[in-house]
mmCIF file of C-alpha atoms in Angstrom:
data_model
loop_
_atom_site.group_PDB
_atom_site.id
_atom_site.type_symbol
_atom_site.label_atom_id
_atom_site.label_comp_id
_atom_site.label_asym_id
_atom_site.label_seq_id
_atom_site.Cartn_x
_atom_site.Cartn_y
_atom_site.Cartn_z
ATOM 1 C CA MET A 1 -12.640 -3.993 34.930
ATOM 2 C CA ASN A 2 -13.544 -8.205 34.492
ATOM 3 C CA MET A 3 -12.429 -10.501 31.796
ATOM 4 C CA GLN A 4 -15.324 -10.281 29.853
ATOM 5 C CA ASP A 5 -15.116 -7.057 29.618
ATOM 6 C CA LEU A 6 -11.586 -7.053 28.009
ATOM 7 C CA LEU A 7 -12.446 -9.648 25.839
ATOM 8 C CA ASN A 8 -15.223 -7.422 24.541
ATOM 9 C CA GLN A 9 -12.840 -4.697 23.969
ATOM 10 C CA ALA A 10 -10.441 -7.047 22.205
ATOM 11 C CA ARG A 11 -13.218 -8.232 19.988
ATOM 12 C CA LYS A 12 -14.310 -4.317 19.200
ATOM 13 C CA MET A 13 -10.212 -3.641 18.405
ATOM 14 C CA GLN A 14 -10.408 -6.354 16.426
ATOM 15 C CA LYS A 15 -12.967 -5.517 14.508
ATOM 16 C CA GLU A 16 -11.865 -2.095 13.530
ATOM 17 C CA ILE A 17 -8.788 -3.023 12.720
ATOM 18 C CA ASP A 18 -10.436 -5.496 10.419
ATOM 19 C CA ASN A 19 -12.570 -2.920 8.833
ATOM 20 C CA LYS A 20 -9.586 -0.410 8.601
ATOM 21 C CA LYS A 21 -7.732 -3.102 7.003
ATOM 22 C CA ASN A 22 -10.716 -3.684 4.138
ATOM 23 C CA ASN A 23 -10.790 -0.166 3.409
ATOM 24 C CA LEU A 24 -7.290 0.367 2.896
ATOM 25 C CA LYS A 25 -7.236 -2.954 0.395
ATOM 26 C CA ASN A 26 -10.131 -1.155 -1.632
ATOM 27 C CA THR A 27 -8.214 2.054 -1.771
ATOM 28 C CA ASP A 28 -6.708 2.749 -4.593
ATOM 29 C CA PHE A 29 -3.156 4.590 -4.519
ATOM 30 C CA THR A 30 -1.648 6.711 -7.311
ATOM 31 C CA PHE A 31 1.752 6.562 -7.844
ATOM 32 C CA GLU A 32 3.935 8.796 -10.545
ATOM 33 C CA LYS A 33 7.693 9.382 -10.932
ATOM 34 C CA GLN A 34 9.581 10.403 -13.954
ATOM 35 C CA GLY A 35 6.809 9.608 -16.649
ATOM 36 C CA ILE A 36 5.925 6.127 -15.011
ATOM 37 C CA SER A 37 2.304 6.343 -13.375
ATOM 38 C CA LEU A 38 1.182 3.388 -11.292
ATOM 39 C CA VAL A 39 -2.257 2.735 -9.632
ATOM 40 C CA ILE A 40 -1.783 0.150 -6.518
ATOM 41 C CA SER A 41 -4.249 -1.091 -4.506
ATOM 42 C CA GLY A 42 -3.711 -1.001 -0.752
ATOM 43 C CA GLY A 43 -4.080 -4.643 -1.054
ATOM 44 C CA TYR A 44 -1.139 -4.725 -3.243
ATOM 45 C CA GLU A 45 -2.729 -5.377 -6.376
ATOM 46 C CA VAL A 46 -1.261 -3.038 -9.737
ATOM 47 C CA LYS A 47 -3.858 -2.247 -11.750
ATOM 48 C CA LYS A 48 -2.544 -0.116 -13.738
ATOM 49 C CA ILE A 49 1.239 0.989 -15.027
ATOM 50 C CA SER A 50 1.126 3.928 -17.645
ATOM 51 C CA ILE A 51 4.733 5.009 -19.329
ATOM 52 C CA HIS A 52 5.015 8.332 -21.248
ATOM 53 C CA PRO A 53 5.648 7.927 -24.452
ATOM 54 C CA VAL A 54 9.319 9.413 -24.548
ATOM 55 C CA LEU A 55 10.398 6.672 -22.298
ATOM 56 C CA ALA A 56 9.743 3.597 -24.702
ATOM 57 C CA ASP A 57 13.188 3.887 -26.281
ATOM 58 C CA PRO A 58 14.121 0.587 -27.645
ATOM 59 C CA GLU A 59 17.958 1.718 -27.510
ATOM 60 C CA ASP A 60 17.520 2.337 -23.688
ATOM 61 C CA ILE A 61 15.383 -0.686 -22.014
ATOM 62 C CA GLU A 62 17.320 -0.454 -19.214
ATOM 63 C CA THR A 63 16.353 2.961 -17.865
ATOM 64 C CA LEU A 64 12.858 2.500 -18.209
ATOM 65 C CA GLU A 65 13.107 -0.852 -16.353
ATOM 66 C CA ASP A 66 14.937 1.156 -13.405
ATOM 67 C CA LEU A 67 12.474 4.094 -13.315
ATOM 68 C CA ILE A 68 9.568 1.258 -12.923
ATOM 69 C CA LEU A 69 11.396 -0.534 -10.255
ATOM 70 C CA ILE A 70 12.091 2.602 -8.349
ATOM 71 C CA THR A 71 8.130 3.831 -8.631
ATOM 72 C CA LEU A 72 6.791 0.566 -7.751
ATOM 73 C CA ASN A 73 9.413 0.104 -4.485
ATOM 74 C CA GLU A 74 8.277 3.686 -3.533
ATOM 75 C CA ALA A 75 4.496 2.707 -4.080
ATOM 76 C CA LEU A 76 4.597 -0.524 -2.240
ATOM 77 C CA GLU A 77 6.681 1.410 0.859
ATOM 78 C CA LYS A 78 3.849 3.808 1.209
ATOM 79 C CA ILE A 79 1.404 1.046 1.232
ATOM 80 C CA ASN A 80 3.466 -0.763 3.970
ATOM 81 C CA GLN A 81 3.461 2.869 5.676
ATOM 82 C CA GLU A 82 -0.481 2.836 5.279
ATOM 83 C CA ASN A 83 -0.634 -0.626 6.731
ATOM 84 C CA GLU A 84 1.697 0.081 9.823
ATOM 85 C CA LYS A 85 -0.580 3.036 10.470
ATOM 86 C CA ILE A 86 -3.508 0.653 11.224
ATOM 87 C CA MET A 87 -2.030 -1.562 13.327
ATOM 88 C CA PRO A 88 -1.851 -0.963 17.187
ATOM 89 C CA ASN A 89 1.008 -0.753 18.966
ATOM 90 C CA GLN A 90 1.855 -4.152 19.893
ATOM 91 C CA SER A 91 4.479 -3.934 22.498
ATOM 92 C CA GLY A 92 2.236 -3.394 25.147
ATOM 93 C CA MET A 93 0.847 -6.784 24.713
#
C-alpha cells in the first residue's frame, strides 16, 4: 500500500467518523428516572425536561434537585458512551 492509498483510506475513515458524529448530534435521547424525564440530543443540547407533578413539593426542593442531577448525569454519561463508540481506537496511531 503506497502513501496515496493510506491518505485516501484515512480521508475515508475521517468522513465516516464525521458522518456518524453528525448523526449522533442529531439524535435525541430520552431518559427517565423516578418521575424526571429528559430529552437530550447527542450534541448535548437539553431539549426538554418533564417533572411529574408529585415531585413539585415546595417543602422538598432538594429532592427534586437531586433527582434532576442524577438523571442528567446518567443521561450525559450514556451520550458520552455513544460518542466513544464512534471514535476509532487511537492506540494504533
